[in-house]
Coordinates of C-alpha atoms in Angstrom, one line a residue:
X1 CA 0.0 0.0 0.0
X2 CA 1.4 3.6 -1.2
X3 CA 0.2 6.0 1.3
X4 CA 0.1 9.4 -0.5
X5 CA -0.3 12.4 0.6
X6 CA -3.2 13.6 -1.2
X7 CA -4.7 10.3 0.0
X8 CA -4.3 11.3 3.2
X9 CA -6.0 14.8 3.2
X10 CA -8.1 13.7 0.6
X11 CA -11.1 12.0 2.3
X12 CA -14.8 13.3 3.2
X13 CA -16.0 10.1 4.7
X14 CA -17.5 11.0 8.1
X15 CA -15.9 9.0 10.7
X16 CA -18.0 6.2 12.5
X17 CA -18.9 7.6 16.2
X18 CA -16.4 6.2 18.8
X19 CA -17.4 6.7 22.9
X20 CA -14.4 9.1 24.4
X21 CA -14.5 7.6 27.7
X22 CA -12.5 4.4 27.3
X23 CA -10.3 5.1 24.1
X24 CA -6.9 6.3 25.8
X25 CA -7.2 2.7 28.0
X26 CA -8.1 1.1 24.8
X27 CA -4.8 2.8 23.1
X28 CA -2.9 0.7 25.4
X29 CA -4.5 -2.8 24.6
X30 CA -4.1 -2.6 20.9
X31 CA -2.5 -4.5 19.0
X32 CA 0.3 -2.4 17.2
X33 CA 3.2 -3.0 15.3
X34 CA 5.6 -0.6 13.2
X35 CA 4.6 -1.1 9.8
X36 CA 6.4 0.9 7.3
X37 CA 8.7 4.5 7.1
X38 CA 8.1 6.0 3.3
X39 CA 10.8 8.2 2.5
X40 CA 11.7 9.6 -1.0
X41 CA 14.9 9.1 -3.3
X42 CA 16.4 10.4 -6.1
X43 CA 17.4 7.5 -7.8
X44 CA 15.5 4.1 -6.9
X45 CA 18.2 2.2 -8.5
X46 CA 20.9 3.4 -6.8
X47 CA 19.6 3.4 -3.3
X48 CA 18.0 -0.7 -3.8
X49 CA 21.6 -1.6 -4.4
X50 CA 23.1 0.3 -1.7
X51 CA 20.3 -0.9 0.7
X52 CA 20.8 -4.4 -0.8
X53 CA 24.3 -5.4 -1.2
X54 CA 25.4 -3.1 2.1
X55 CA 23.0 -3.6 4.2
X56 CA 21.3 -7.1 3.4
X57 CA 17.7 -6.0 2.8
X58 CA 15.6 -7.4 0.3
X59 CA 13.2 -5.7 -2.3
X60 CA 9.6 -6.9 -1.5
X61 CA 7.9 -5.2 -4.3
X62 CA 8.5 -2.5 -6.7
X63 CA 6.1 -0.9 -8.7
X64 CA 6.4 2.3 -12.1
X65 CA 3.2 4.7 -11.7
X66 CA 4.1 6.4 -15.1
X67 CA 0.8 8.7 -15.5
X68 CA 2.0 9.8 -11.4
X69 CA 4.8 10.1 -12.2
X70 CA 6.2 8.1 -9.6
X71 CA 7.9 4.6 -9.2
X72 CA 7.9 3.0 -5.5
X73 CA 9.9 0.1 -4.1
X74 CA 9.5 -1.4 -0.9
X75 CA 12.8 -3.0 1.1
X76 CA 13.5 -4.9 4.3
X77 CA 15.0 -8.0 6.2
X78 CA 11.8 -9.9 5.8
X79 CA 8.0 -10.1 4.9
X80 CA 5.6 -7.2 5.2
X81 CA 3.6 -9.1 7.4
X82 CA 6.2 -9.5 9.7
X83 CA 8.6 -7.3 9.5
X84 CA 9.4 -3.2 9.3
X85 CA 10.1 -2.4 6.3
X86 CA 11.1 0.6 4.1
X87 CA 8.9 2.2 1.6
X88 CA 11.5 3.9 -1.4
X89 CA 9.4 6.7 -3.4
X90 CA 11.5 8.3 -6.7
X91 CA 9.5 11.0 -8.5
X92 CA 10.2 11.1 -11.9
X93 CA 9.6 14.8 -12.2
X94 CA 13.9 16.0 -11.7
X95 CA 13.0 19.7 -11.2
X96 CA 11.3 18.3 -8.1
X97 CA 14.4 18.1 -5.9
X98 CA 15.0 15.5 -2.7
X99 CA 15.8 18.0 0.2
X100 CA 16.0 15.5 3.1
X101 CA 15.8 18.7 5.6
X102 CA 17.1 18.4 9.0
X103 CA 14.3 16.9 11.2
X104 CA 14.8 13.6 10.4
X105 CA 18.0 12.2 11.8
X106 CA 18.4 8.9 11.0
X107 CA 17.5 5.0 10.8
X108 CA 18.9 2.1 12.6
X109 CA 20.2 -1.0 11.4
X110 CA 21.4 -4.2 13.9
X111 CA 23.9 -6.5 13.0
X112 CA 26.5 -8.8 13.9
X113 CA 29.4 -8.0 12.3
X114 CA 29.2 -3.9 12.3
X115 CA 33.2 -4.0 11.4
X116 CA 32.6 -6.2 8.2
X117 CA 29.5 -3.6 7.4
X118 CA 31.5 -0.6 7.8
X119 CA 34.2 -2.1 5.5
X120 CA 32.2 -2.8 2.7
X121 CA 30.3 0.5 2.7
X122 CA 33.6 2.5 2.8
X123 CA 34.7 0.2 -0.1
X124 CA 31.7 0.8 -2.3
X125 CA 32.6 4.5 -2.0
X126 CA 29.9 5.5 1.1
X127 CA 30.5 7.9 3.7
X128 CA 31.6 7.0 7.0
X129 CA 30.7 9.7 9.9
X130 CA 31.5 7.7 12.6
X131 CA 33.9 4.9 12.9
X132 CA 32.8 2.0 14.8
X133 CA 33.5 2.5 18.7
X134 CA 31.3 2.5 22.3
X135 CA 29.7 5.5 23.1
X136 CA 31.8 5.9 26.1
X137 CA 34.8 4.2 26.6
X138 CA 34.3 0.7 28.1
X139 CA 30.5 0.5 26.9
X140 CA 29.2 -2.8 25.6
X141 CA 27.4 -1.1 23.0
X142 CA 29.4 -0.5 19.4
X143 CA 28.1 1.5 16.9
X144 CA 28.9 3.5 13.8
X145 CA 27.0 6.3 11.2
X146 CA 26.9 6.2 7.6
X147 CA 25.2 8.2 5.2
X148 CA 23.3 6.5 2.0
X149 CA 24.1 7.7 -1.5
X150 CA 21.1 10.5 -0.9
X151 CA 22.4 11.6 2.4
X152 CA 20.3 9.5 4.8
X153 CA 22.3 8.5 7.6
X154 CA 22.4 5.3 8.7
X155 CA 22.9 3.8 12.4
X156 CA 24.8 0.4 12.7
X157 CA 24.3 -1.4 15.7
X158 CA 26.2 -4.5 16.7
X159 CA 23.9 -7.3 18.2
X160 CA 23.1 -10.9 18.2
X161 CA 20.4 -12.1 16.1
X162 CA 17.2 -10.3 16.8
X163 CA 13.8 -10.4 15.1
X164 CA 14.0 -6.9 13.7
X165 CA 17.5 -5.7 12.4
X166 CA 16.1 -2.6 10.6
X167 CA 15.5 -1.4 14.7
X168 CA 14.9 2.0 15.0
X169 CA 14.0 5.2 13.0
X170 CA 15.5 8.3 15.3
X171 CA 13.6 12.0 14.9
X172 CA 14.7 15.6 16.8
X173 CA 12.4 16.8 18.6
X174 CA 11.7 20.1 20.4
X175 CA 10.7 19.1 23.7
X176 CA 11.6 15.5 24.5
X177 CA 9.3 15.4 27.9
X178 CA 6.0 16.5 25.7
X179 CA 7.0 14.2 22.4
X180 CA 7.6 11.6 25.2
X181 CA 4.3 12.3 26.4
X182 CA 2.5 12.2 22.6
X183 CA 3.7 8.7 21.9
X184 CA 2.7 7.3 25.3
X185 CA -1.2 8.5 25.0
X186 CA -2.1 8.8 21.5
X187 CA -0.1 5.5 20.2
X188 CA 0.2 3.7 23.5
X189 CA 4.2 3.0 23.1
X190 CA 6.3 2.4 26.6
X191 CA 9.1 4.4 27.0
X192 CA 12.2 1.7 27.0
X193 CA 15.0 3.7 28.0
X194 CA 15.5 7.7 28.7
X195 CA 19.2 8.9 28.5
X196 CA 21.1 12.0 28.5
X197 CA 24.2 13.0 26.8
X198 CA 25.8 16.3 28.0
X199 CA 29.2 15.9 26.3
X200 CA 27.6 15.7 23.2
X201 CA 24.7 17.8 23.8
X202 CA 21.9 15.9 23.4
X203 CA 19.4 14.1 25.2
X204 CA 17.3 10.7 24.2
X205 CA 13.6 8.8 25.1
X206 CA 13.3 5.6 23.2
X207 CA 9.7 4.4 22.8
X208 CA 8.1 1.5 21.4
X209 CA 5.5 -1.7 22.0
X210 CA 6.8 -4.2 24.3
X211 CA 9.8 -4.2 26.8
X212 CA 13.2 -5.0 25.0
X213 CA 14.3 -2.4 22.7
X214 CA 16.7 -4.9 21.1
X215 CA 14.1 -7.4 20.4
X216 CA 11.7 -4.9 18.9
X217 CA 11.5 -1.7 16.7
X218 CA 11.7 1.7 18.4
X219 CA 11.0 5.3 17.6
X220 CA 14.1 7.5 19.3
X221 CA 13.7 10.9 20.1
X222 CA 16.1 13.1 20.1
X223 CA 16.8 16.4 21.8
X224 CA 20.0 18.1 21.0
X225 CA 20.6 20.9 23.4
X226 CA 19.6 24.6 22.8
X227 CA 17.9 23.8 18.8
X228 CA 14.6 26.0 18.6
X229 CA 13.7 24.9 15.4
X230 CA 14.5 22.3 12.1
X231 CA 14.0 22.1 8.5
X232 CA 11.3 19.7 7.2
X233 CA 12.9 19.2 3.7
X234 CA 10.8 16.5 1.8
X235 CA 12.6 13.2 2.5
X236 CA 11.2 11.6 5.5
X237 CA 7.4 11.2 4.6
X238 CA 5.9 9.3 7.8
X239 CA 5.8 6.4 9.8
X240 CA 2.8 3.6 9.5
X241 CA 1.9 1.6 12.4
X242 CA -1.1 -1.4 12.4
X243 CA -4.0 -0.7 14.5
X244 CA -7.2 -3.1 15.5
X245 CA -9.6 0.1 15.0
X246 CA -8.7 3.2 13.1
X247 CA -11.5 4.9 14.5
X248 CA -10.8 4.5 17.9
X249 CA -7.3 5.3 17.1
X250 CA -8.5 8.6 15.7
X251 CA -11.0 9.6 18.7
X252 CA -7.7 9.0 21.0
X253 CA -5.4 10.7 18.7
X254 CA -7.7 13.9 19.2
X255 CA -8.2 13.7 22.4
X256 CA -4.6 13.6 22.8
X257 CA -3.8 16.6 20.6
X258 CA -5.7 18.8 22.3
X259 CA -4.2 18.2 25.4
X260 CA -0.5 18.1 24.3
X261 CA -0.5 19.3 20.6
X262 CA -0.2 18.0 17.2
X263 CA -2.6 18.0 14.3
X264 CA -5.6 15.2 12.8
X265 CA -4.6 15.3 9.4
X266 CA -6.8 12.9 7.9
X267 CA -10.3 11.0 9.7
X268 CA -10.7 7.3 9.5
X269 CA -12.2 6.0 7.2
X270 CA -11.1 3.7 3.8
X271 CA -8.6 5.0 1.3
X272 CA -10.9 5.3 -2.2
X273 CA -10.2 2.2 -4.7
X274 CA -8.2 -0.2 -2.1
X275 CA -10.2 0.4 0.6
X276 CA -7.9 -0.1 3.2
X277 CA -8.6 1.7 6.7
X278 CA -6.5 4.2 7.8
X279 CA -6.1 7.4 10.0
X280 CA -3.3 9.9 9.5
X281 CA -1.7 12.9 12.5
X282 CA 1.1 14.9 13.1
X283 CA 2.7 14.9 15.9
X284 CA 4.2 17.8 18.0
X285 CA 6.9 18.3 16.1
X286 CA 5.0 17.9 12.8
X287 CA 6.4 14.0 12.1
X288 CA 3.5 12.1 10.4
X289 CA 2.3 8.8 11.6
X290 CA -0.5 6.5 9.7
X291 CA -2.4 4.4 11.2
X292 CA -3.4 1.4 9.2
X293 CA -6.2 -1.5 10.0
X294 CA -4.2 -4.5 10.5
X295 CA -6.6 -7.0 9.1
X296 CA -6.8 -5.0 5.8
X297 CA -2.8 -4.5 5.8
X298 CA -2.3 -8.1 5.7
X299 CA -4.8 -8.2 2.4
X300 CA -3.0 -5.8 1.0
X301 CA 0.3 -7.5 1.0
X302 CA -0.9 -10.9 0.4
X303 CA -2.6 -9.4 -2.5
X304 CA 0.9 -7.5 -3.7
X305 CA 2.6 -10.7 -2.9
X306 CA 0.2 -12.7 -5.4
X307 CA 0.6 -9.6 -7.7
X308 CA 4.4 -9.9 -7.7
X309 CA 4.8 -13.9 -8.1
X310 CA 1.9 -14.7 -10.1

């Protein structure tokens, strides 16, 4: 499922009446699961074989809308309806330029040999911005950064095995307590882990489903000290999490953003022609999130799965 903008703000369907009373209880019950980031590329070729051969993802689907204008791939370490996954958009139109903006900061990528990773990037002519090393000397984690042909920077993470390797997707925020605060009530996610950084001027709240942020997929948030203010550029597009019931979603999302901020951007209700269920907000930093009916996200993919190996 493309999730376009115009999609998004495009409906008129009046959402199905949802009680208030119980939704923010309900928020926590749901069953969610990260879904999807969409982000846009300049050249779709170029970034499926950096993503591919570099990183070890795998292209799921891939699709030319010629009268859009548009052609869209989707990557990641496994199935759709398992997995979170990447969602590549390349417009075709080249006066249209990417301008990835500085709001978005980066994703995150697990693996098990983060040496052997680095290598092969640096060899295929990638950029490097942080050697591999422990945050603070004598730390157990190792990490390193590295920027994708488009500029996207990329966070490698050594760790065994784990059921999600593509693990996090990291946005600045503003105000770290409040964004903490937005996640917790509107989408339900625990906060994992809450860390601070003074020598590098920053501070971080990790928050996601469950209770093991390196057995699961997590949203980081990032405050780096005294930054009023970032450029949105037109890279990073949104993030699309599964939901049991868009419309209670929705009646919790707007409760929530009057109380701590952010926007409704687009009721519940179906998508015209694939009528899948979604619901779409920003939140208080402006950072989109769809929320997608799980039972007609798995339809979806089997049905681009039978599309794709007939």
């Amino acid at each position: 499922m493309v999730i376009k903008s115009e999609q998004l703000m495009g409906s008129s369907m009046a959402a199905r009446a949802v009680p208030h009373d119980d939704v923010l209880e309900w928020v926590q019950k749901d069953s969610r699961r990260f879904l999807r980031a969409n982000i846009r590329v300049s050249d779709l070729d170029r970034t499926i074989k950096f993503y591919t051969q570099l990183f070890g993802l795998k292209v799921l689907s891939r699709k030319d809308f010629p009268e859009e204008k548009y052609s869209y791939a989707i990557v990641g370490f496994g199935p759709e309806e398992s997995h979170f996954v990447i969602g590549l958009t390349c417009h075709h139109n080249t006066t249209d330029k990417l301008d990835i903006g500085t709001a978005f900061s980066h994703f995150g990528i697990a693996t098990q040999d983060i040496y052997n990773t680095v290598e092969k990037v640096r060899a295929s002519g990638g950029v490097i911005t942080r050697e591999p090393g422990p945050l603070v000397e004598g730390g157990d984690t190792v990490y390193a950064f590295m920027n994708d042909p488009d500029g996207y920077s990329f966070e490698l993470l050594q760790r065994p095995p784990t059921p999600e390797p593509l693990s996090h997707i990291c946005l600045n925020v503003i105000d770290l307590n409040r964004s903490i605060e937005f996640y917790n009530k509107s989408l339900g996610m625990n906060l994992l882990l809450k860390f601070d950084v003074p020598q590098e001027q920053y501070s971080v709240g990790m928050v996601g489903y469950g209770s093991n942020l390196t057995q699961t997929v997590v949203i980081e948030l990032k405050y780096n000290y005294n930054v009023t203010a970032y450029r949105r550029g037109n890279g990073y597009a949104q993030v699309a999490i599964g939901t049991d019931d868009v419309y209670k979603s929705a009646a919790a999302a707007k409760l929530v953003t009057k109380e701590v901020g952010g926007k409704i951007i687009r009721p519940p209700g179906p998508i015209p022609k694939i009528h899948t269920k979604i619901t779409a907000f920003l939140d208080t930093d402006g950072f989109e999130t769809v929320l997608v009916d799980n039972e007609d996200y798995l339809k979806r993919t089997e049905e681009r799965a039978v599309k794709q190996n007939p």
